Coordinates of C-alpha atoms and ligand atoms in Angstrom, one line a residue:
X1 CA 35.4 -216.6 -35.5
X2 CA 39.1 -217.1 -34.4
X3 CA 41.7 -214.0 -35.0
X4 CA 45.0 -214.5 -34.1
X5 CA 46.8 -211.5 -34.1
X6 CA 50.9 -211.6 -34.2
X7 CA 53.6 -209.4 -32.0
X8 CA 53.2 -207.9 -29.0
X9 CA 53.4 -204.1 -28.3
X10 CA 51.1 -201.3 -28.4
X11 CA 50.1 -201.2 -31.7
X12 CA 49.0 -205.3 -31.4
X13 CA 47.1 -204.2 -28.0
X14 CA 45.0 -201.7 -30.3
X15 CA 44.5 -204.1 -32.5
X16 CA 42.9 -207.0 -30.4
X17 CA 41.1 -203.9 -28.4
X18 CA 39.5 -203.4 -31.7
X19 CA 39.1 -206.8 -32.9
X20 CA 37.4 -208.2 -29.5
X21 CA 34.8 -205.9 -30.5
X22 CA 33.5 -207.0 -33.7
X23 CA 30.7 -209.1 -33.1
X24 CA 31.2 -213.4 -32.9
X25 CA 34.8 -212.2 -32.8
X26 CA 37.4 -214.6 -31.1
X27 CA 41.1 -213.0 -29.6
X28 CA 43.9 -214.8 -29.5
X29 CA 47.4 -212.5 -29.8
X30 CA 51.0 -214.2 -29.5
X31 CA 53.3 -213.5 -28.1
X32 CA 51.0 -210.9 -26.8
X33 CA 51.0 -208.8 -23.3
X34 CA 49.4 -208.3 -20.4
X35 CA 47.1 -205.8 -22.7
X36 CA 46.3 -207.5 -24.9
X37 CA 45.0 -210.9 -22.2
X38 CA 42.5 -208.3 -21.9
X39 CA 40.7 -208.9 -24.9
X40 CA 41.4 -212.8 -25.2
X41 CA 43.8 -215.3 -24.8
X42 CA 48.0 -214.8 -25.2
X43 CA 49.6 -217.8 -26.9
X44 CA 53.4 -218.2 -26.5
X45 CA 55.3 -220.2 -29.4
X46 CA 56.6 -219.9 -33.0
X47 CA 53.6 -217.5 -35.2
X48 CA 53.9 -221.0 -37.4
X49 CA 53.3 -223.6 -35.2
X50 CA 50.8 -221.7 -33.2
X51 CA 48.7 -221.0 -36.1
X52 CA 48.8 -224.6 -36.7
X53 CA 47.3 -225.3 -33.3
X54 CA 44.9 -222.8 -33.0
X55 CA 43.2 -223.1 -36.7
X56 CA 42.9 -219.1 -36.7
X57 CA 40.0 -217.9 -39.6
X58 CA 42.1 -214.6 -40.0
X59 CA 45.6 -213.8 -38.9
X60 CA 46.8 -210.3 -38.5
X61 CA 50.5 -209.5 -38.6
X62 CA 51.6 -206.4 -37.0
X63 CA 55.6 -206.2 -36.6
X64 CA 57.5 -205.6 -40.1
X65 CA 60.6 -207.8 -39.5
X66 CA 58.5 -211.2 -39.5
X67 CA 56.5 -209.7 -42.8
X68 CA 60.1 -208.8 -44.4
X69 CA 61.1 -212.6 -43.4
X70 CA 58.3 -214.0 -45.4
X71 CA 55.8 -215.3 -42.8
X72 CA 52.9 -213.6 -44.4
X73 CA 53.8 -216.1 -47.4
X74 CA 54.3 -219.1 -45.2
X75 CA 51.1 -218.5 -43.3
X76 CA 49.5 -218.4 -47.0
X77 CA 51.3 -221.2 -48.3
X78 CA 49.8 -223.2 -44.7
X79 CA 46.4 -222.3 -46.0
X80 CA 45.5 -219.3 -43.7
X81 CA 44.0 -215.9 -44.5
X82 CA 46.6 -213.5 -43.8
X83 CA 46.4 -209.6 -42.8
X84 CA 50.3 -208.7 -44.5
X85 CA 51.8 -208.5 -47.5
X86 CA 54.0 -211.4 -49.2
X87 CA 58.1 -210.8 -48.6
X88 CA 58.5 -209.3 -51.9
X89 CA 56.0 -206.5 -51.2
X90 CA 57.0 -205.7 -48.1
X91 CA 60.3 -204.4 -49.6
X92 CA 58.4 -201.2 -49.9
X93 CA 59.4 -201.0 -46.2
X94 CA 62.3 -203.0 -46.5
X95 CA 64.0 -201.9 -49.3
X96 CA 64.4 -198.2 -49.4
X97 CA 65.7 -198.2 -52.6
X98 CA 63.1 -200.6 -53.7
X99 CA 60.6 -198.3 -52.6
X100 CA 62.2 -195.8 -54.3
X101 CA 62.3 -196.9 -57.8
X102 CA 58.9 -198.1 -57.3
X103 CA 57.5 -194.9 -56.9
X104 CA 59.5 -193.6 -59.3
X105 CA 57.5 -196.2 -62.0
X106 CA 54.3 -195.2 -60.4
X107 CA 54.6 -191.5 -60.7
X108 CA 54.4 -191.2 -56.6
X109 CA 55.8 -187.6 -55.1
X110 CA 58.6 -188.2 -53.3
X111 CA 62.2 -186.4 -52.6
X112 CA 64.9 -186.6 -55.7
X113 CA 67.2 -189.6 -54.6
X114 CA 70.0 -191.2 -55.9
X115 CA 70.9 -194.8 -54.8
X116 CA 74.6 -195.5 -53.7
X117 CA 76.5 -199.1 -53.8
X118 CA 79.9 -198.3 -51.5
X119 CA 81.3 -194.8 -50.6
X120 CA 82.5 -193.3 -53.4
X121 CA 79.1 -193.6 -55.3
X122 CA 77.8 -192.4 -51.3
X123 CA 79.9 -189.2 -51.9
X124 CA 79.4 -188.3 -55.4
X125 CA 75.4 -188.4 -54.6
X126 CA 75.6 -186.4 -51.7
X127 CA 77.3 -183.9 -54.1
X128 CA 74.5 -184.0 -56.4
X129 CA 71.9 -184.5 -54.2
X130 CA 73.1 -182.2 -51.5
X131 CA 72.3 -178.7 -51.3
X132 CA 75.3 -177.3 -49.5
X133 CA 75.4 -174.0 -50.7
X134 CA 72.4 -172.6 -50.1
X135 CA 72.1 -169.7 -47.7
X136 CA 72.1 -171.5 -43.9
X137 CA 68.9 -171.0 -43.2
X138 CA 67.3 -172.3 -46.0
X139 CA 65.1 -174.9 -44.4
X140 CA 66.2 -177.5 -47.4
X141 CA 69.8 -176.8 -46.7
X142 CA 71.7 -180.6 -46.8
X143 CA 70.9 -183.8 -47.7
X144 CA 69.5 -186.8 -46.2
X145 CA 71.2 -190.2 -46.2
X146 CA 69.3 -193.3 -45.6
X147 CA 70.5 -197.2 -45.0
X148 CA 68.4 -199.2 -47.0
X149 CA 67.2 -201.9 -45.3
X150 CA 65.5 -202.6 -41.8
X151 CA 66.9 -200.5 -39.4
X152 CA 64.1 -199.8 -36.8
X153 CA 63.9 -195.6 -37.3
X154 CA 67.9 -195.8 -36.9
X155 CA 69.0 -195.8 -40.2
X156 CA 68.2 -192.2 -41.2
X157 CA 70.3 -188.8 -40.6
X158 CA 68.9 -185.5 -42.0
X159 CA 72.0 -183.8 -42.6
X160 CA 72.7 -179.9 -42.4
X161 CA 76.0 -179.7 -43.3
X162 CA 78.3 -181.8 -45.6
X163 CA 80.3 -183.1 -42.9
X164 CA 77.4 -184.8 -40.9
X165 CA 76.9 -186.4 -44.5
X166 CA 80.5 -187.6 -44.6
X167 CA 80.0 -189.1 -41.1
X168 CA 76.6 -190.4 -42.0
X169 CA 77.9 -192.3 -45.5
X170 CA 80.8 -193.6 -43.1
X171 CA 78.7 -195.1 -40.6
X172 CA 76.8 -197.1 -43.5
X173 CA 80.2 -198.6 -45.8
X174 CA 83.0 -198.7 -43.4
X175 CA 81.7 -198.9 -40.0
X176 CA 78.8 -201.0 -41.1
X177 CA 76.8 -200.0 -38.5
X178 CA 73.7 -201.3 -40.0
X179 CA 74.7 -204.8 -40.0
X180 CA 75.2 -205.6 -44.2
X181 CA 78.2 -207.0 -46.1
X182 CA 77.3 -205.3 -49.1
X183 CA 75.2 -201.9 -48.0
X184 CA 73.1 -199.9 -50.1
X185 CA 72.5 -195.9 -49.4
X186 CA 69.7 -193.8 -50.8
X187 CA 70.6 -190.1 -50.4
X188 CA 68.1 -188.0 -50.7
X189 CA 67.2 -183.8 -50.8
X190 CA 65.4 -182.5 -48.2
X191 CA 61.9 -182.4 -48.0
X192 CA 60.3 -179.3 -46.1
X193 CA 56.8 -179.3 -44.5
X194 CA 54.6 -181.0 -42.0
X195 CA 54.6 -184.7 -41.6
X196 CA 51.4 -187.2 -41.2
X197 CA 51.3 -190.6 -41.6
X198 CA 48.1 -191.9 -43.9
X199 CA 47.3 -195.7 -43.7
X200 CA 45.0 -198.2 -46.3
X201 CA 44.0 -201.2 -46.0
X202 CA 44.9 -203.0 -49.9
X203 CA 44.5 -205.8 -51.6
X204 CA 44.6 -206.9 -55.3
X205 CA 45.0 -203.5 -56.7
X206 CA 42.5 -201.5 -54.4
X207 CA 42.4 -199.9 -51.3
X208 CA 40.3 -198.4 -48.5
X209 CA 41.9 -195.1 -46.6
X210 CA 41.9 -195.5 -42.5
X211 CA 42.0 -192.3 -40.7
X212 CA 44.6 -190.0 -41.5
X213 CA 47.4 -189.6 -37.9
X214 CA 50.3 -187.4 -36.9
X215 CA 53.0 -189.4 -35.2
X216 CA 55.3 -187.4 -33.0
X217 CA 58.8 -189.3 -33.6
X218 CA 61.7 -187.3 -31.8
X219 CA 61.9 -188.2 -28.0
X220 CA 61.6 -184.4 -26.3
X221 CA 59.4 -181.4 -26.5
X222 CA 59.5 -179.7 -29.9
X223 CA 60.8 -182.4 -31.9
X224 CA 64.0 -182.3 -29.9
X225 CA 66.7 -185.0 -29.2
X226 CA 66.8 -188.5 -30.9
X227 CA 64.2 -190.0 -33.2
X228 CA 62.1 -192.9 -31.5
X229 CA 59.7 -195.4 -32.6
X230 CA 57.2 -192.6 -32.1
X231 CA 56.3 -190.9 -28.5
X232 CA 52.7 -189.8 -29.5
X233 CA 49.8 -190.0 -32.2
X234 CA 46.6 -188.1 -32.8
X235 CA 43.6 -188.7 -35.4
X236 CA 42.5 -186.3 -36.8
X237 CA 45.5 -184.4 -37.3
X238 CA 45.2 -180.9 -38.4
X239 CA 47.7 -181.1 -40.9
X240 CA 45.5 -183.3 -42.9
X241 CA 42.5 -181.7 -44.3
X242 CA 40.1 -183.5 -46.3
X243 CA 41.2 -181.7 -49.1
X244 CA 45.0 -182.7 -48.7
X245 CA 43.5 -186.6 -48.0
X246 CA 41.8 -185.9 -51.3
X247 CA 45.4 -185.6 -52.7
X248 CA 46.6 -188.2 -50.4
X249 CA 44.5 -190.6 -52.4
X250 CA 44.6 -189.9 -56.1
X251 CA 48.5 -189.2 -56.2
X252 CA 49.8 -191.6 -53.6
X253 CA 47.5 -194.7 -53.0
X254 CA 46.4 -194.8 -56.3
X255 CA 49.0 -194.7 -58.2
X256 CA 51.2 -197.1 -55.9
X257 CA 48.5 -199.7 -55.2
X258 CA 48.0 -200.3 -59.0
X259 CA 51.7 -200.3 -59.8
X260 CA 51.8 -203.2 -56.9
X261 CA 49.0 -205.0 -58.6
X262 CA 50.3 -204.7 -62.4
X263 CA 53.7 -205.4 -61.4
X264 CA 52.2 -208.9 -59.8
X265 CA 53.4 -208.0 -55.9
X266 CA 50.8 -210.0 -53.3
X267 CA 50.1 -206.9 -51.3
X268 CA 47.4 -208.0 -49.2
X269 CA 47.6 -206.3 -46.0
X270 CA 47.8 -202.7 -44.8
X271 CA 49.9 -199.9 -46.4
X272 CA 51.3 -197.2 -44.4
X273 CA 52.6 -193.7 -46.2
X274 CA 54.9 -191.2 -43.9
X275 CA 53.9 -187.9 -45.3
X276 CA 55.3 -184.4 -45.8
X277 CA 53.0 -181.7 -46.4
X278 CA 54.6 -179.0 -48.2
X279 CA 53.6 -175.6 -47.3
X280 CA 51.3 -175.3 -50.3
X281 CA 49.8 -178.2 -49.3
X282 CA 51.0 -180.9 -51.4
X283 CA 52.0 -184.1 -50.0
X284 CA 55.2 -186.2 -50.7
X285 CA 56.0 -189.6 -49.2
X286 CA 58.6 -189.8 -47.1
X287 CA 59.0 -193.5 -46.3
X288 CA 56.1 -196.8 -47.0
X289 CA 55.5 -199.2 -44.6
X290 CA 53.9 -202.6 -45.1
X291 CA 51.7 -202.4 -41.5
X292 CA 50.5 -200.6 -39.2
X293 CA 52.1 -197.5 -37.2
X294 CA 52.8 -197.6 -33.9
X295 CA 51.3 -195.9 -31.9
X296 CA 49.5 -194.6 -35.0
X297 CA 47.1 -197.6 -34.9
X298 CA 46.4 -196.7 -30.8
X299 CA 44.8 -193.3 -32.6
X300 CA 43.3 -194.7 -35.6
X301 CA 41.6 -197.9 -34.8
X302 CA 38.9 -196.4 -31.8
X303 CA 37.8 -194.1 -34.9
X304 CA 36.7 -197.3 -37.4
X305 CA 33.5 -198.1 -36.9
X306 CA 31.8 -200.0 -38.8
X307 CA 32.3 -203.8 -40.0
X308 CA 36.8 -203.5 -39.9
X309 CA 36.9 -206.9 -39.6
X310 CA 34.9 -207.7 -42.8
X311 CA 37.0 -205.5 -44.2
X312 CA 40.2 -207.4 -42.9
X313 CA 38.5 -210.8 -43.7
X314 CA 38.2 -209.2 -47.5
X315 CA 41.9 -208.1 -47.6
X316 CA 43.4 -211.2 -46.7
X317 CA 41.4 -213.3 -49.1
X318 CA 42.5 -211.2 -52.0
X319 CA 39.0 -209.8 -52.6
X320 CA 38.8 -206.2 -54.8
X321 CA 37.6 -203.8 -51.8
X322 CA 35.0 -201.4 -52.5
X323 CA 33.3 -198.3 -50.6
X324 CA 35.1 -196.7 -47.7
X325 CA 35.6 -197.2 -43.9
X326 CA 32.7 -195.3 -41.9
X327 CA 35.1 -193.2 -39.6
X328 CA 33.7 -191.5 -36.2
X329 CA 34.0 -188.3 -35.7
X330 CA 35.4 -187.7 -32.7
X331 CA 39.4 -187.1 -32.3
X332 CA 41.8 -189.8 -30.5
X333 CA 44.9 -188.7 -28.8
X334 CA 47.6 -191.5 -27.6
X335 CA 50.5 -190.4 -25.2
X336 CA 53.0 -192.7 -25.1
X337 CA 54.9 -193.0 -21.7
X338 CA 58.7 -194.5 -22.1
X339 CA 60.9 -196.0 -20.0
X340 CA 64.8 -194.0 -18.5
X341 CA 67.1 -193.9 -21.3
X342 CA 65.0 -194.9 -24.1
X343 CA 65.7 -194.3 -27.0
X344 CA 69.4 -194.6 -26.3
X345 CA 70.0 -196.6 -23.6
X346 CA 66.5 -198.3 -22.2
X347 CA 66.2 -199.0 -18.3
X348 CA 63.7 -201.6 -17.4
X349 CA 62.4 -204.0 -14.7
X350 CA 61.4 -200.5 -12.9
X351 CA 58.2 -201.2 -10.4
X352 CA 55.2 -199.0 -11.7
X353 CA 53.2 -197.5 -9.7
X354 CA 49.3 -196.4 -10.3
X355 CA 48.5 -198.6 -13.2
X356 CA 45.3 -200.2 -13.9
X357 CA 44.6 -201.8 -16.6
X358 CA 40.8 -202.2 -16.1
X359 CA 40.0 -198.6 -16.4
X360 CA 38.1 -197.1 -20.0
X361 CA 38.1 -193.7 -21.1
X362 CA 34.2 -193.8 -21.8
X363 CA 31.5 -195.8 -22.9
X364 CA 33.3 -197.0 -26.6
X365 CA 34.7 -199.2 -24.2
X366 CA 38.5 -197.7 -25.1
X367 CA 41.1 -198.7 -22.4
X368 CA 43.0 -196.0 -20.5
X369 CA 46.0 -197.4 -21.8
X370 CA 47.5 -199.5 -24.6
X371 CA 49.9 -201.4 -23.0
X372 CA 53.6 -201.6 -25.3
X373 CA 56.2 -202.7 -22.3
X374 CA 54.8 -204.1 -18.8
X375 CA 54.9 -206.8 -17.3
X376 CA 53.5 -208.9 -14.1
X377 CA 56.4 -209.7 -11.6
X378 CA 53.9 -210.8 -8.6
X379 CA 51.6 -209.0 -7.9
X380 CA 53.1 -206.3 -9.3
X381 CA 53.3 -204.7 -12.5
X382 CA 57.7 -203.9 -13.6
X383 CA 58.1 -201.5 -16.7
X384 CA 59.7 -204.2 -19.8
X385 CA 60.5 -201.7 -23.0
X386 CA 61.4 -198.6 -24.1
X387 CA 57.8 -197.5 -24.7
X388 CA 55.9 -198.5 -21.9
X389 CA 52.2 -197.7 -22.7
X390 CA 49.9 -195.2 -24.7
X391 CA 47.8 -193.0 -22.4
X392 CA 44.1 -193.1 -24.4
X393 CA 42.0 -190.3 -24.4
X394 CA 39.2 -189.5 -26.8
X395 CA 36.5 -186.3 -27.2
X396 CA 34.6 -184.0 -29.4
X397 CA 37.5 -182.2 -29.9
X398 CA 41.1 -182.4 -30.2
X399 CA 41.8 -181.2 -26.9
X400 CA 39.5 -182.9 -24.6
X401 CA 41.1 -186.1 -26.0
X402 CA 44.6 -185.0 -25.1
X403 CA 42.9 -183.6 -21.4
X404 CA 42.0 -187.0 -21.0
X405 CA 44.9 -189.0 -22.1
X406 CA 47.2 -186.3 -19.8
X407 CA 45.0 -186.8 -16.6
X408 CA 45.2 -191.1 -16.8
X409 CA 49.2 -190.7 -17.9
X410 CA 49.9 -188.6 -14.4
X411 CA 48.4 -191.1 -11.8
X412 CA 51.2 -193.6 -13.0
X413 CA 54.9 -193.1 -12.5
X414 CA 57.8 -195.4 -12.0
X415 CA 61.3 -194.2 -11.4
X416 CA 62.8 -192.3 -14.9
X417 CA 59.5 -192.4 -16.5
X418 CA 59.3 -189.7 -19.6
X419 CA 56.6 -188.4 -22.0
X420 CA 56.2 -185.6 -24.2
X421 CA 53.6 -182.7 -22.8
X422 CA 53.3 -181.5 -26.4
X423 CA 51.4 -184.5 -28.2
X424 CA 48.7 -182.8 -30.4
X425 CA 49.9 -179.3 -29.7
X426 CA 52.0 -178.9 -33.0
X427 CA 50.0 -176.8 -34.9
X428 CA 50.7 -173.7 -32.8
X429 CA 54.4 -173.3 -33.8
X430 CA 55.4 -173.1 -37.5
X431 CA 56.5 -175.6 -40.0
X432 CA 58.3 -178.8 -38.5
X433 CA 61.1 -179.7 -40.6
Ligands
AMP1 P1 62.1 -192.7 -42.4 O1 62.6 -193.8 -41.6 O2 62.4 -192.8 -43.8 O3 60.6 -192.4 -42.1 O4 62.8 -191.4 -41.8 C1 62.7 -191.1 -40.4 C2 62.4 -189.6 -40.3 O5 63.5 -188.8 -40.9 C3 61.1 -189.1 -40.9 O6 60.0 -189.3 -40.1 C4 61.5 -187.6 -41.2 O7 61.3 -186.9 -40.0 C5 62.9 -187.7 -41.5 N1 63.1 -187.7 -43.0 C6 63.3 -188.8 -43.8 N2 63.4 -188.4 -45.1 C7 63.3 -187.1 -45.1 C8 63.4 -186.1 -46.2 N3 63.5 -186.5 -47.4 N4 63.2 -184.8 -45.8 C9 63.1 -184.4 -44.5 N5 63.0 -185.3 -43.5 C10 63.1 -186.6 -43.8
LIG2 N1 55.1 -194.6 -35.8 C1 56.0 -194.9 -36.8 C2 56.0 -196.3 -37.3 O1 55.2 -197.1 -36.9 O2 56.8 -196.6 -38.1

């Protein structure tokens, strides 16, 4: 059976990792990287036309910006099963505001929002919204402005005080710095708690819950400095019991999966929910997205066991799933190793020194790294992206995983390498907010 799987990061090297295991199962990723040759064959070209060569059975799309463009319909409309919703559905990633009003319909927890056409509407939400005058320590002190379409984790500012929300409405209506002619804003309240990211795998109006992960997005130690496409995941995460999954399920998934199917949006493909636990231990979405994390899927996918790509093979056909994933127990911990600069102002082209890519973790055959930025010059291998790779470890527990993944991460460097030494470790200071 021929999978081709689209993109060409870490999250795409997890992916054909996993999928080069399932038995009679046949790689192909494009672009690709020199991770994911490991597991198959990279094919260069347009998604399109290489899917017309190739004749794939399945096709997985992992990026959102080629899901938002529509080639999950084209790839349909060309006759192939798809992994990834239609354009229209991926607007719950997007489309904020989409999003938004769609959860609103469905009855899904998330912040109080108001949705804002040009800079006067901008400031009279963040009036409303805003919680200015609350005593400055209140950890729900300000508001949160969002740009509503694509913006690759740039487009958000949690403001404290109501100036950072005058320079954050600014940056969206007159300095456009998100790109549109006619922006939209959601401004939002701040949500206080503990975030985790919970994935499903849907199609026509059910779904089947992956492992819950905790993503760690801001560049530094202790969730300091700028937000990045994500530094570090674990799975499990302690933040999601099975109890709060439980809640997870009925209130979020639920809910927004049927709303999708009654409202006649082609979600076939996987559904990611960004999560805030409140203290009391209810959850709230924070953001959808119409694939999978990264480097959430570099923790998740070594815990499926079990038939994923019948699974996948069911989603993209439109079949109604039934039963759940058989997860393993033991905990995955990705550290993700990033290149000088990033995520402001990315060096690359740096030699690296120390890296194989033919070493595994242990006997699940899980590679010692997931490979997002590298590439051959030579004989050689040069760093080529802001995140570089995700250091694998896995274990009985939570911390033998993160032992492992530490101890592979430190025999490579390359000049400005960076990393967080704090992946997994979370749950020993108080609430992140
Ligand atoms: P998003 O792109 O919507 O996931 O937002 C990026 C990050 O901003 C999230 O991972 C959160 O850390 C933060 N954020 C977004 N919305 C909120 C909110 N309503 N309350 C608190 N933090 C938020
Ligand atoms: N890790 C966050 C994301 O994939 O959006």
């Amino acid at each position: 059976m021929k999978i081709l799987v689209v993109g060409s990061g870490g999250r795409e090297d997890a992916l054909a990792w996993r999928l080069s295991q399932e038995r009679d199962a046949d790689v192909f990723t494009t672009p690709g990287n020199c991770g994911t040759a490991r597991w198959g064959e990279n094919l260069e070209g347009d998604p399109e036309e290489v899917a017309a060569r190739l004749e794939p059975d399945l096709i997985v799309v992992g990026p959102e910006a080629p899901l938002a463009e529509g080639l999950g319909d084209r790839l349909r409309s060309a006759g192939f099963a798809v992994v990834g919703p239609s354009a229209e559905a991926a607007r719950v990633e997007s489309s904020k505001s989409f999003a938004k009003e769609l959860m609103k319909r469905a009855g899904v927890p998330t912040a109080r929002s108001l949705k804002a056409r040009n800079l006067e509407e901008a400031r009279k939400a963040v009036a409303e919204v805003g919680r200015f005058s609350e005593s400055s320590d209140s950890p729900r002190r300000g508001v949160v402005v969002k740009a509503d379409g694509l913006a690759a984790g740039k487009g958000v500012t949690v403001c404290r005080t109501e100036e950072e929300a005058e320079n954050a409405v600014r940056e969206i209506f007159v300095e456009h710095r998100f790109g549109e002619d006619s922006p939209v804003a959601v401004i939002e309240e701040i949500l206080v708690g503990r975030e985790a990211s919970m994935l499903a795998v849907v199609s026509s109006g059910t779904f089947l819950l992956l492992p819950g992960a905790e993503d760690h997005k801001a560049v530094g130690d202790g969730d300091s400095g700028p937000n990045t496409g994500g530094m570090g995941a674990i799975s499990p995460t302690p933040v999601l019991t099975s109890e709060i999954e439980e809640k997870v399920s009925e209130r979020i998934f639920q809910p927004m999966v049927e709303t999708l199917f009654r409202e006649g949006l082609d979600y076939r493909g996987i559904l990611y929910a960004g999560l805030m636990i409140s203290p009391s231990g209810d959850p709230s979405v924070v953001e959808f997205n119409c694939r999978f994390g990264d480097p959430e899927a570099q923790a998740v996918l070594p815990r499926v066991r079990g038939p994923l790509l019948d699974v996948l093979q069911a989603c993209a056909t439109g079949e109604r799933l039934v039963g759940r994933l058989e997860v393993d127990s033991s905990a995955v911990a990705c550290v993700i190793a990033a290149s000088e600069g990033y995520p402001v102002a990315t060096r690359t082209g740096m030699p690296i020194e120390g890296l194989s890519l033919d070493d595994t973790v242990d006997e699940t055959g899980l590679p010692e790294v997931f490979v997002s930025g590298v590439k051959r010059r030579g004989d050689i291998f040069v760093t080529a992206g802001g995140r570089v790779g995700g250091f694998m470890g896995r274990g009985e527990t939570l911390g033998a995983a993160l032992e492992i993944a530490y101890r592979s991460l430190e025999k490579v460097r390359w000049e400005g390498m960076h990393f967080r030494r704090d992946i997994g470790r979370r749950e020993k200071r108080g609430l992140v907010v």
